[in-house]
Short mmCIF file of C-alpha atoms and ligand atoms in Angstrom, two decimals:
data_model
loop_
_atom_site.label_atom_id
_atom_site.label_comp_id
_atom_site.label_asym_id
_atom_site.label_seq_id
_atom_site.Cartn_x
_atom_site.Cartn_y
_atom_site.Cartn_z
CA UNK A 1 134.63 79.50 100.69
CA UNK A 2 132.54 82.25 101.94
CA UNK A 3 133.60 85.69 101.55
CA UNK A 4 136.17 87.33 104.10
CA UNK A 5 134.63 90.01 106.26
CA UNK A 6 136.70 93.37 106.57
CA UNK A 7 138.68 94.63 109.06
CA UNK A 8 138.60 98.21 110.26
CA UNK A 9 141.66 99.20 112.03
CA UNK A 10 140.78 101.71 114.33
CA UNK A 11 142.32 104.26 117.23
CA UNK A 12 140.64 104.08 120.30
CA UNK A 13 142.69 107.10 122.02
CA UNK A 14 144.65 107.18 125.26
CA UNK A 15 142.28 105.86 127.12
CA UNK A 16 139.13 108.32 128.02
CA UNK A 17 136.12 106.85 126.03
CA UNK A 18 134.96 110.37 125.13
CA UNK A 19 137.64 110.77 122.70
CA UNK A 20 136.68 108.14 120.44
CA UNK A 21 135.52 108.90 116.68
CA UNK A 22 131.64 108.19 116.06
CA UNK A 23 132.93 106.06 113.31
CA UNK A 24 134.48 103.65 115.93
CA UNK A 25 131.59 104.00 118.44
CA UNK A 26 129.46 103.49 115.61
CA UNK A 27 131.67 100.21 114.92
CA UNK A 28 131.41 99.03 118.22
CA UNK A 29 127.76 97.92 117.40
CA UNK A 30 128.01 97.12 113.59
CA UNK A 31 131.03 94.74 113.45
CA UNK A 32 130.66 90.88 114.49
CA UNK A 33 133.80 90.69 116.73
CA UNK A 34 136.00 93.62 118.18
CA UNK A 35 139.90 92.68 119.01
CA UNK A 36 141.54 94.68 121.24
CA UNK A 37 145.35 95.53 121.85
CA UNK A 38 145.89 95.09 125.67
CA UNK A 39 146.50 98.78 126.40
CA UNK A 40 142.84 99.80 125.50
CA UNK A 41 141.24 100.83 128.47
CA UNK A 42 138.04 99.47 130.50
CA UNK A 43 136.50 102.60 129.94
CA UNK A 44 136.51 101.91 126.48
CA UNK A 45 136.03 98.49 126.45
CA UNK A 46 132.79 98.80 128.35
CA UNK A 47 131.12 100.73 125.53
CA UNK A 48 130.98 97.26 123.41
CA UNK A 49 127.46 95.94 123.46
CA UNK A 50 127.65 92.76 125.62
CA UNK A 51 126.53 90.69 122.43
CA UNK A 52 129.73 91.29 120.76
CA UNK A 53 132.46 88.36 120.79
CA UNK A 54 135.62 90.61 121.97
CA UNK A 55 139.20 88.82 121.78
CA UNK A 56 142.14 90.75 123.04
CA UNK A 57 145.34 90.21 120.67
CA UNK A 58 147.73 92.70 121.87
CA UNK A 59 150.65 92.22 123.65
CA UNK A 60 152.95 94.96 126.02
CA UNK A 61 156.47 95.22 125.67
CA UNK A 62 158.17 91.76 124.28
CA UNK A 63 160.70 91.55 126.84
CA UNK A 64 163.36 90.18 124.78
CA UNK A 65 160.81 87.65 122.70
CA UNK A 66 160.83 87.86 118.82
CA UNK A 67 157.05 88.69 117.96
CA UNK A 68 155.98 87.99 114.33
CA UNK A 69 154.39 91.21 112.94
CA UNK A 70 151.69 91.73 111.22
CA UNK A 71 148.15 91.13 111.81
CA UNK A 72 146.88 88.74 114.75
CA UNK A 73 146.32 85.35 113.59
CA UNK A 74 142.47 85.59 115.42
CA UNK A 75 141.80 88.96 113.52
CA UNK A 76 142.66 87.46 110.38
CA UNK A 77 140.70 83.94 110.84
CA UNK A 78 137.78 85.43 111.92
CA UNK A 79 138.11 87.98 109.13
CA UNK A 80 138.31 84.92 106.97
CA UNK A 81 135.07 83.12 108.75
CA UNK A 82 133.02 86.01 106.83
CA UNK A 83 132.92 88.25 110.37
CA UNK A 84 133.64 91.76 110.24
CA UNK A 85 136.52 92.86 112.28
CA UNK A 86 136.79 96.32 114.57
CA UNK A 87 140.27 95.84 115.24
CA UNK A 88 141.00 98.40 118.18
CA UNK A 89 144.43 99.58 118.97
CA UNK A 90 146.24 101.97 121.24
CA UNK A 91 146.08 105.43 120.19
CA UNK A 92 146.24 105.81 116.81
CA UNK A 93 146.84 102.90 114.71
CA UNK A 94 149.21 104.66 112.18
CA UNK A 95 151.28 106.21 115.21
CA UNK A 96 153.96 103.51 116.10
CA UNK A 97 151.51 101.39 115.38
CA UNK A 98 153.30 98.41 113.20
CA UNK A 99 150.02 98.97 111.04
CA UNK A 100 152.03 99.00 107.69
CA UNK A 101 152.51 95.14 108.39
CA UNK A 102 149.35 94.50 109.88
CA UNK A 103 147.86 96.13 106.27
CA UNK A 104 150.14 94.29 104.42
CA UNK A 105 149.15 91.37 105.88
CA UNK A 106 145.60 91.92 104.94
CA UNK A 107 145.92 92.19 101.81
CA UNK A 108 148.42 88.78 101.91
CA UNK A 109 144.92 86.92 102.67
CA UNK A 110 143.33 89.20 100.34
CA UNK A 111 141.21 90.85 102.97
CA UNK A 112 139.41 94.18 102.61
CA UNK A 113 140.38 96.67 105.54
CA UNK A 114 139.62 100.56 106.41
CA UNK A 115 141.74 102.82 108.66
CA UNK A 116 140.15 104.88 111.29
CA UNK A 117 142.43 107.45 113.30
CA UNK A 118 142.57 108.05 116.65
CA UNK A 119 143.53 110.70 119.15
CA UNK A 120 147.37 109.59 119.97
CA UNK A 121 148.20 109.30 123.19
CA UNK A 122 150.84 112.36 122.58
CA UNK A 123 147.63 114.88 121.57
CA UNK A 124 145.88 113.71 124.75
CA UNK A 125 148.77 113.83 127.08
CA UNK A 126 149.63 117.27 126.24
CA UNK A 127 146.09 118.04 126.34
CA UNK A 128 145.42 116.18 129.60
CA UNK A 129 148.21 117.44 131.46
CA UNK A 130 147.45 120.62 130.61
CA UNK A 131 150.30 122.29 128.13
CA UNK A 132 150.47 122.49 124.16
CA UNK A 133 152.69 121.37 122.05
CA UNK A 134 153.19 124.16 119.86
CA UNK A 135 153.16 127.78 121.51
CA UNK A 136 153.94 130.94 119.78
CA UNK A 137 157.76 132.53 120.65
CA UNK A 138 157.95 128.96 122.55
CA UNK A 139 158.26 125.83 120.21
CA UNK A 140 157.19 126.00 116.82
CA UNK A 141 157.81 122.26 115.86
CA UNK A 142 157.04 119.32 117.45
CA UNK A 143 158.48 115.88 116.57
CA UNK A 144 157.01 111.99 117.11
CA UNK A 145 160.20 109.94 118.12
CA UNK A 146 160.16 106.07 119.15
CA UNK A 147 162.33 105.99 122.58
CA UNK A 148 162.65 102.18 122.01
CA UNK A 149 166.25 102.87 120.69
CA UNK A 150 168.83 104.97 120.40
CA UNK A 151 167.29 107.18 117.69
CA UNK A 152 168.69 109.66 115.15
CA UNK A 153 165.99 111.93 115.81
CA UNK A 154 166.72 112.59 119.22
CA UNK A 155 169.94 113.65 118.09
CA UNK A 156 168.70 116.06 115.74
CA UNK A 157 166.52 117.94 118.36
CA UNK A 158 169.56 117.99 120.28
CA UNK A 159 171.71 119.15 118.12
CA UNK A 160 169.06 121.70 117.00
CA UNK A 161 169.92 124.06 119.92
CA UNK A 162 167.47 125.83 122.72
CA UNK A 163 165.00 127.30 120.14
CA UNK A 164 163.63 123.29 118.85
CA UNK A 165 160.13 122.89 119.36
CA UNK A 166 158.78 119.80 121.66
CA UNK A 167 160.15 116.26 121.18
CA UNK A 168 157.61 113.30 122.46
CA UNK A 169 159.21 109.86 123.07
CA UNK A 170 156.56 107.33 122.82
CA UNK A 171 158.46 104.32 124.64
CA UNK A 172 161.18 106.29 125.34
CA UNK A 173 160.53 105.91 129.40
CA UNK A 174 162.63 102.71 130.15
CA UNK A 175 165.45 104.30 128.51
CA UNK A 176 164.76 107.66 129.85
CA UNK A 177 168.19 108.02 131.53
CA UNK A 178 170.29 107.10 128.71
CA UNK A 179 168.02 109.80 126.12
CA UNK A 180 168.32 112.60 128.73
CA UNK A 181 172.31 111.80 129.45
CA UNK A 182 173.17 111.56 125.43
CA UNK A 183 171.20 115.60 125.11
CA UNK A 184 172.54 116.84 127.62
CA UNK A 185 176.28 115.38 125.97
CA UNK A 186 174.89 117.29 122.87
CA UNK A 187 174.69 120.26 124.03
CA UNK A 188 171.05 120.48 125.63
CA UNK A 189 170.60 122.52 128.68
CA UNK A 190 169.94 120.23 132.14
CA UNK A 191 167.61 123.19 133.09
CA UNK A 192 165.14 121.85 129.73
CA UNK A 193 161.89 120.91 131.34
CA UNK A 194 160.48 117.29 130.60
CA UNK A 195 157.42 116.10 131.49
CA UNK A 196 156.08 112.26 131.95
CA UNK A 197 152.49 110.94 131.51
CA UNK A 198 151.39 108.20 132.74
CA UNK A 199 147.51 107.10 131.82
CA UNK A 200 147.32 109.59 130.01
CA UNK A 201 143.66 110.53 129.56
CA UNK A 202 142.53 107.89 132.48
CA UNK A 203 141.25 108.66 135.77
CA UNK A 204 144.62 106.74 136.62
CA UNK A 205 146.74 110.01 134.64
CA UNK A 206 149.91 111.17 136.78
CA UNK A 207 151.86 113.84 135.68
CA UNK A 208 155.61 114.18 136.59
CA UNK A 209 157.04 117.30 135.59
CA UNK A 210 161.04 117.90 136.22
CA UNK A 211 164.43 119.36 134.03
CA UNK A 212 166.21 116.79 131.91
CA UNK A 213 169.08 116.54 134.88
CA UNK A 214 166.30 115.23 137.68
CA UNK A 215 164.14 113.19 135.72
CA UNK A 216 166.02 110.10 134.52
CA UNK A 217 166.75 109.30 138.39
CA UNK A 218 162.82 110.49 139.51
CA UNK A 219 160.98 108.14 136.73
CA UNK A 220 162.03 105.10 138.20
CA UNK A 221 159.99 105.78 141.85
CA UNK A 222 157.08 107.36 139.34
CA UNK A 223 157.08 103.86 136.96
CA UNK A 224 153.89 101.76 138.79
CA UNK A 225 153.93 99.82 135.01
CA UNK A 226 151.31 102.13 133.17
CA UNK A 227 151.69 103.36 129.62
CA UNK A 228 154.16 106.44 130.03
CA UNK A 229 154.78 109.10 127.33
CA UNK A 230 157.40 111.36 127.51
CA UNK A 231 157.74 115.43 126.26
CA UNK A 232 160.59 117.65 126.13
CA UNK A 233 160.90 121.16 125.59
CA UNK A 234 159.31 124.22 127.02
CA UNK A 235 156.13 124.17 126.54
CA UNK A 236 156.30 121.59 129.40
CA UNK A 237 156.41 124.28 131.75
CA UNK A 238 152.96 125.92 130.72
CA UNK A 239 151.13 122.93 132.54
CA UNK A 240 150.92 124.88 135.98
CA UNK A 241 149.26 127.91 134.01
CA UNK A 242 146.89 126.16 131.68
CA UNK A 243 146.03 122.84 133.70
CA UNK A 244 142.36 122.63 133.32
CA UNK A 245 141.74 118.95 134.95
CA UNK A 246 143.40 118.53 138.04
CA UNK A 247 140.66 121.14 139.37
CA UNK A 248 138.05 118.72 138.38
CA UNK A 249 136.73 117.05 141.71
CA UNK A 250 136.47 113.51 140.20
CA UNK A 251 139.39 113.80 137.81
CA UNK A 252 140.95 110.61 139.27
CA UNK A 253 137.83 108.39 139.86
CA UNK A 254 136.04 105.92 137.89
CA UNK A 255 132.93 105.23 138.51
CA UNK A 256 131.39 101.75 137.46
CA UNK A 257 128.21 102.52 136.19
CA UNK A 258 125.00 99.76 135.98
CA UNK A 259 121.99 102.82 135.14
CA UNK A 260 120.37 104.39 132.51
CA UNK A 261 120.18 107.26 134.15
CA UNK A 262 122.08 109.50 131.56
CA UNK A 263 121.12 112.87 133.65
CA UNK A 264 123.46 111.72 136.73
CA UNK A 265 126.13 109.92 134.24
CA UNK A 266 126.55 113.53 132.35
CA UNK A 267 126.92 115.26 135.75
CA UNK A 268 129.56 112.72 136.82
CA UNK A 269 131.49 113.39 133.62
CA UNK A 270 131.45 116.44 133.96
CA UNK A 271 132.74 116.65 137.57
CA UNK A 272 135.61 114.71 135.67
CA UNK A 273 134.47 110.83 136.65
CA UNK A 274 135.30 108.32 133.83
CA UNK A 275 132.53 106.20 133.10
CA UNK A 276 132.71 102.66 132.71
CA UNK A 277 129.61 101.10 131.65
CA UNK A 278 129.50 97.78 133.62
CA UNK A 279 127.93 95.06 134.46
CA UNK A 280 125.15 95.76 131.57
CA UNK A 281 121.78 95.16 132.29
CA UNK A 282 118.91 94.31 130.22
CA UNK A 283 115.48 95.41 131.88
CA UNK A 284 112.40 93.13 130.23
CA UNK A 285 108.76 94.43 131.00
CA UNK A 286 106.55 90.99 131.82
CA UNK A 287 104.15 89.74 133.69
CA UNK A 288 103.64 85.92 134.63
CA UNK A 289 100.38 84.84 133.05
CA UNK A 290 99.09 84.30 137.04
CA UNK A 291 99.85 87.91 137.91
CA UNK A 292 98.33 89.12 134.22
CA UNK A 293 95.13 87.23 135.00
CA UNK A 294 94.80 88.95 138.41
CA UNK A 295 95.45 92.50 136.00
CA UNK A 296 92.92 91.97 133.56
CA UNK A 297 90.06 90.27 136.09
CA UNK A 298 90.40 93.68 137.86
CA UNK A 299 88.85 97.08 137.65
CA UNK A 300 91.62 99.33 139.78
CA UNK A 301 95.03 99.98 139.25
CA UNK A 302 96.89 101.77 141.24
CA UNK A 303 100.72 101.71 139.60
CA UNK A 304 103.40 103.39 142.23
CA UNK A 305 106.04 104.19 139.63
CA UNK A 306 106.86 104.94 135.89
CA UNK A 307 108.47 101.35 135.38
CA UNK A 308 105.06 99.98 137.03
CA UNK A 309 103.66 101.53 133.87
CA UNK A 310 105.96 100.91 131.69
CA UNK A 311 105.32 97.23 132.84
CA UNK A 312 101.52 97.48 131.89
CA UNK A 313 102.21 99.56 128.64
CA UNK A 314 104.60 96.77 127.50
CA UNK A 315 102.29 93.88 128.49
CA UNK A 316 99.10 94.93 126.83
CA UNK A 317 101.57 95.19 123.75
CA UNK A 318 102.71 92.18 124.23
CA UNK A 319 99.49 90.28 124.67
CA UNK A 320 97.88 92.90 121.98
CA UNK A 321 95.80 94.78 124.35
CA UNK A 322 95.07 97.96 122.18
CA UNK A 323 95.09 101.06 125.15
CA UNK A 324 91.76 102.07 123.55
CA UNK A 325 90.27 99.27 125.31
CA UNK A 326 91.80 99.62 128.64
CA UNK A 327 88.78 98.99 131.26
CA UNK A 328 90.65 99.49 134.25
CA UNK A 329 89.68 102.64 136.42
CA UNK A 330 93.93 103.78 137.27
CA UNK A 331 95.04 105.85 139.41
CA UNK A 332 99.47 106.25 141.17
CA UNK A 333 102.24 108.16 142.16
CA UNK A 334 103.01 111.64 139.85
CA UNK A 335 105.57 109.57 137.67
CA UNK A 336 103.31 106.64 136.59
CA UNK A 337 101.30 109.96 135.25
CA UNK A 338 103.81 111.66 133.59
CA UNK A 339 104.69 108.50 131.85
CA UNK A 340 101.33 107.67 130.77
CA UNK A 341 100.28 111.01 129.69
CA UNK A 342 102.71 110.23 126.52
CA UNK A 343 100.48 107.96 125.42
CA UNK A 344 97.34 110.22 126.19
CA UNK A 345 96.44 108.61 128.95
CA UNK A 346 95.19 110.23 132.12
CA UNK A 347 95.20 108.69 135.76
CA UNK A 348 94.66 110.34 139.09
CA UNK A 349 96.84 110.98 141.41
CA UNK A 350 96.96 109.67 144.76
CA UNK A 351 98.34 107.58 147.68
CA UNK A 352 98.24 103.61 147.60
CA UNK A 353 94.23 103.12 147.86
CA UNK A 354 93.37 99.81 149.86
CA UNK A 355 91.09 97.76 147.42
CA UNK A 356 93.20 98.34 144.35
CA UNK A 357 95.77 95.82 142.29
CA UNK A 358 99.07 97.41 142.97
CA UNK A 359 102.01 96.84 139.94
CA UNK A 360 104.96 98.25 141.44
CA UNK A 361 108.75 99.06 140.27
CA UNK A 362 110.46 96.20 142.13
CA UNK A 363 110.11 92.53 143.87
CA UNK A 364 110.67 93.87 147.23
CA UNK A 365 107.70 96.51 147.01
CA UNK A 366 103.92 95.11 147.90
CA UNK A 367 102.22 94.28 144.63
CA UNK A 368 102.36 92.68 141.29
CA UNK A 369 105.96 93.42 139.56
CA UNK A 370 106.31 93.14 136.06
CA UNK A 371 110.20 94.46 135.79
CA UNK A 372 112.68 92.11 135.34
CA UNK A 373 116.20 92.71 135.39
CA UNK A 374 119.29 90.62 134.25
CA UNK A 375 123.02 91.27 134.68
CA UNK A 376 125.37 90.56 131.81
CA UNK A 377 128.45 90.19 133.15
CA UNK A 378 131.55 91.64 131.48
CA UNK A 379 134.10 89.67 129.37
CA UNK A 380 137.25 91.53 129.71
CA UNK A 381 138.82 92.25 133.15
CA UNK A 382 137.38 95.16 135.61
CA UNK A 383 139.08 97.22 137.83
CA UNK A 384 137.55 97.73 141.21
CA UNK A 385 136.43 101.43 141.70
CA UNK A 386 135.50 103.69 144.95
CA UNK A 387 132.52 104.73 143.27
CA UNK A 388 129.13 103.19 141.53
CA UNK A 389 126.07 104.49 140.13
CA UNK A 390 123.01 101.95 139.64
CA UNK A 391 119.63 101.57 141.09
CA UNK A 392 119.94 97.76 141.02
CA UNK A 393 120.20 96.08 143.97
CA UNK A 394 121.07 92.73 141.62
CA UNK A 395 124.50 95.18 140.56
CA UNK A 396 125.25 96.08 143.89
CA UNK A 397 125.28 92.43 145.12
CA UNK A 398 127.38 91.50 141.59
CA UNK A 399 129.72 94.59 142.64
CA UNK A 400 129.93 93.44 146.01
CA UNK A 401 130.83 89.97 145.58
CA UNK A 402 133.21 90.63 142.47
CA UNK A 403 134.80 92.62 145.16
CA UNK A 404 134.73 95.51 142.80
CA UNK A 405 134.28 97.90 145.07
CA UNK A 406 136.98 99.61 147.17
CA UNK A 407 136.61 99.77 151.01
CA UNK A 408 135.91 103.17 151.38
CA UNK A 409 133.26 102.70 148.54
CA UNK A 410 130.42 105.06 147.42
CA UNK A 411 126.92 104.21 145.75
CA UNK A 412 125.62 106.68 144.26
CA UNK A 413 121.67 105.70 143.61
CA UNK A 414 118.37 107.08 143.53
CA UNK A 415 116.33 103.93 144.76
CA UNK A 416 115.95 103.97 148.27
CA UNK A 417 115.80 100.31 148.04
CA UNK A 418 119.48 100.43 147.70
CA UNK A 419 120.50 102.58 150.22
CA UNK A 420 118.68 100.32 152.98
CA UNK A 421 120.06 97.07 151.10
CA UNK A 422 123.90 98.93 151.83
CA UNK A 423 123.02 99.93 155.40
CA UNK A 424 123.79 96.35 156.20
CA UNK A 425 127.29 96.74 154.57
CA UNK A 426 130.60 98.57 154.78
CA UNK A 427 129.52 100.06 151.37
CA UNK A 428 128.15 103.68 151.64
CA UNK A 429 125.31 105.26 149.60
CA UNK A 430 124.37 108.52 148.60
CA UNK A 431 121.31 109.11 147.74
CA UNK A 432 120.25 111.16 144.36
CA UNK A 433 117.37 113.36 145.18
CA UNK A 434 115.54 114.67 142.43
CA UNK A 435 116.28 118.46 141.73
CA UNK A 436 119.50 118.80 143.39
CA UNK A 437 122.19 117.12 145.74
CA UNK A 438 124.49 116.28 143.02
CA UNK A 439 125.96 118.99 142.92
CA UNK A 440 129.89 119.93 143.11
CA UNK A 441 130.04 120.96 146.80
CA UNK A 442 128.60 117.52 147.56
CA UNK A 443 130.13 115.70 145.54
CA UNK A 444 133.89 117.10 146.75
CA UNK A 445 132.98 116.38 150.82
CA UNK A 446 131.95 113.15 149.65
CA UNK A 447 134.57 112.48 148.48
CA UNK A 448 137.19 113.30 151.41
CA UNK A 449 134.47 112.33 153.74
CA UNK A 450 135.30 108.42 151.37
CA UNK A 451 139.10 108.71 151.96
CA UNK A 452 138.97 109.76 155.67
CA UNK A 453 136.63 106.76 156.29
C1 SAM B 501 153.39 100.92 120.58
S1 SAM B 501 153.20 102.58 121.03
C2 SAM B 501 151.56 102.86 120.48
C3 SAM B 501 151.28 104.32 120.28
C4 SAM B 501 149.83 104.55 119.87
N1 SAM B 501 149.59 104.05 118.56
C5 SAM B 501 149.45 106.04 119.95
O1 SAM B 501 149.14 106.63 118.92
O2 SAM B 501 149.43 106.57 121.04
C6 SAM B 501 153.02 102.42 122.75
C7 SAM B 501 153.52 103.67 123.48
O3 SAM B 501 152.55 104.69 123.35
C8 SAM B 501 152.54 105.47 124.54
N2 SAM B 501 151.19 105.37 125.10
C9 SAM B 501 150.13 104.69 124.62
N3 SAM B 501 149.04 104.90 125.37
C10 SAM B 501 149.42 105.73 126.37
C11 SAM B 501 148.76 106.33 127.47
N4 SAM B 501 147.46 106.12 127.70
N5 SAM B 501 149.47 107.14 128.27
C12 SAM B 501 150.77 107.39 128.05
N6 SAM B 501 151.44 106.86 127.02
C13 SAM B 501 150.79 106.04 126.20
C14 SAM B 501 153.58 104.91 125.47
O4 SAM B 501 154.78 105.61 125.24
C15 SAM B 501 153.70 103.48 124.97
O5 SAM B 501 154.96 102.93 125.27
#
């Protein structure tokens, strides 16, 4: 028998994909097979390479069901196949986690394993919703209680009096009522402010922010069935001071995302979008050996875009034409020359000349194209968003037809190509000039000018 590959337990947060360790982005790519607990978000899930076999193996809630823990049968037979395992869980994996039986279980089958943390869901609610959890002359303790059941440590906060620090319930917001009727019995004031996050970290967060009194009626209009988190105390009511997200313009939008273009992706994030990296694509640089014959038996180039050279930098490698022997007399558009000049190659600069071979950036342009693009579709279930950013008009039909985009949907794109292919749709576009229009004005009457649509 061959032997077992390891396992590497690892938190993958609350749900924003920025919060995950380098270790675990890092593992994302090494390991042969990543199993996911069913609470991990898209976000996250889209930052897999689309080689990588992914199996989810969580569950939610048992409703009543006995559930054998320990590790997932899959995680430990692939494990056991030789494959190494990035095992991703909620959160982090040693917060209510059931990871002591999922380790011992490990080593049961005598399987190596490594623990990598993960921002709990309590750290980035707090964080999130915009109040800490400690605050000097406020709380000066906080305490991780499971809400599942009537717990002992509830009791003690109660029973601690007014100056306890913060209590989080992680579960606890099923049985919200009964926790907030049994401290108030104790002794707790009704006028203690609670707060209740739900997505915490997501583009999907809601905050509901009451007293103790109000909130075990109020959670059951705010419970849509998302992850919820509950904290007590009052450092609860510092959220309207020190919220810093809720003034972010795309705070709550996610924006499915089929570019490269990491300069517009960064200013999305930072307006507060959450990315989510799908569909892939993979971009190959070829030309058919017909148009490649028509190349070489000619003498002028003119190349209308840096992927058009890309395309004839990456053929002439691929058929080993050395760029010291280039005969052809090229000239193109100001981006084909910045790209080229990397390789020390110089080409004028002009408009489409008549008697030249044009190799252009896409099959609906007039000349030879040598870019190729292919979708890889994702493997775990996507959401559909109000917003997109790709320059592929192969992604926008994929989004279209996936119906993965809203009504009031937005492209956001900087290939005119795909802003005519949408005028023929409900779908809008925006289009991404090249020094500005992306900025936070624009971005904020786009948006309203989206939901008034
Ligand atoms: C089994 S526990 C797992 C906790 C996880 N290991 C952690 O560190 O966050 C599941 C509970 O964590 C909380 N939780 C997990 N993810 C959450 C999220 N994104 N937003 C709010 N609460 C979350 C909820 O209370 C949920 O019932």
């Amino acid at each position: 028998m061959s032997k077992p590959g390891k396992v590497f337990l690892a938190g993958a947060g609350p749900g924003d994909p920025g919060l995950l360790t380098q270790k675990t982005v890092e593992l994302m790519s090494h390991c042969d097979v990543v199993c996911y607990d069913l609470l991990i978000d898209q976000a996250v899930l889209s930052m897999i390479p689309a080689d990588k076999t992914m199996l989810p193996v969580g569950y939610r809630g048992y409703c009543g069901a006995t559930i054998e823990y320990g590790m997932h049968p899959l995680v430990i037979e692939q494990a056991l196949a030789g494959k190494s395992v990035l095992r991703l869980k909620a959160g982090d994996p040693f917060i209510f986690g059931r990871a002591t039986e999922e380790c011992r279980s490990l080593q049961h089958h005598g399987i190596e394993y490594e623990v990598i943390p993960g921002i709990s869901s309590a750290l980035g609610a707090a964080a999130y919703a915009g109040f800490p959890l400690t605050s000097n002359g406020m709380a000066s303790d906080v305490t991780f209680a499971s809400g599942h059941k009537v717990s002992p440590t509830i009791k003690s906060w109660a029973l601690a009096g007014d100056a306890a620090g913060t209590l989080i319930l992680y579960m606890g917001a099923k049985k919200l009522k009964k926790h907030t009727e049994e401290l108030m019995l104790l002794g707790k004031l009704p006028s203690t402010p609670v707060a209740v996050i739900a997505a915490a970290t997501s583009f999907k967060q809601r905050t509901l922010i009451s007293t103790i009194d109000q909130i075990g009626d109020q959670i059951i209009e705010f419970d849509n069935g998302d992850p919820m988190l509950v904290a007590l105390g009052e450092v609860v009511s510092l959220a309207n001071e020190l919220n810093w997200r809720d003034v972010l313009p795309l705070s709550q939008q996610q924006v499915l995302t089929c570019s490269n273009d990491q300069e517009s992706r960064n200013k999305l994030k930072l307006l507060g979008a959450t990315i989510v990296d799908a569909p892939k694509i993979e971009v190959n640089y070829q030309f058919d050996s017909e148009d490649w014959l028509t190349i070489t038996t000619n003498k002028h180039l003119w190349l209308d875009s840096q992927e058009a050279a890309k395309s004839l930098i990456e053929c002439s490698r691929k058929h080993r034409l050395d760029i010291r022997d280039w005969h052809w007399n090229i000239s193109g558009s100001q981006d084909a020359a910045d790209y080229l000049q990397h390789f020390g190659i110089f080409i004028t600069i002009n408009d489409k000349p008549v008697d030249h071979v044009c190799i252009v950036a896409s099959t609906k342009s007039h000349g030879i194209c040598g870019r190729q693009v292919r979708l890889i579709q994702p493997n775990y279930q996507l959401s559909p968003s109000s917003f997109a950013l790709t320059n592929e008009i192969v992604a926008v039909e994929f989004l279209i037809n996936n119906n993965l985009l809203l009504d009031d949907a937005v492209v956001f794109t900087r290939n005119v190509e795909v802003v005519e292919f949408l005028s023929d749709t409900d779908v809008k576009s925006y289009l991404i000039t090249k020094n500005d229009s992306f900025d936070e004005l624009d971005i904020s009457s786009l948006i309203l000018c989206s939901r008034a649509a």
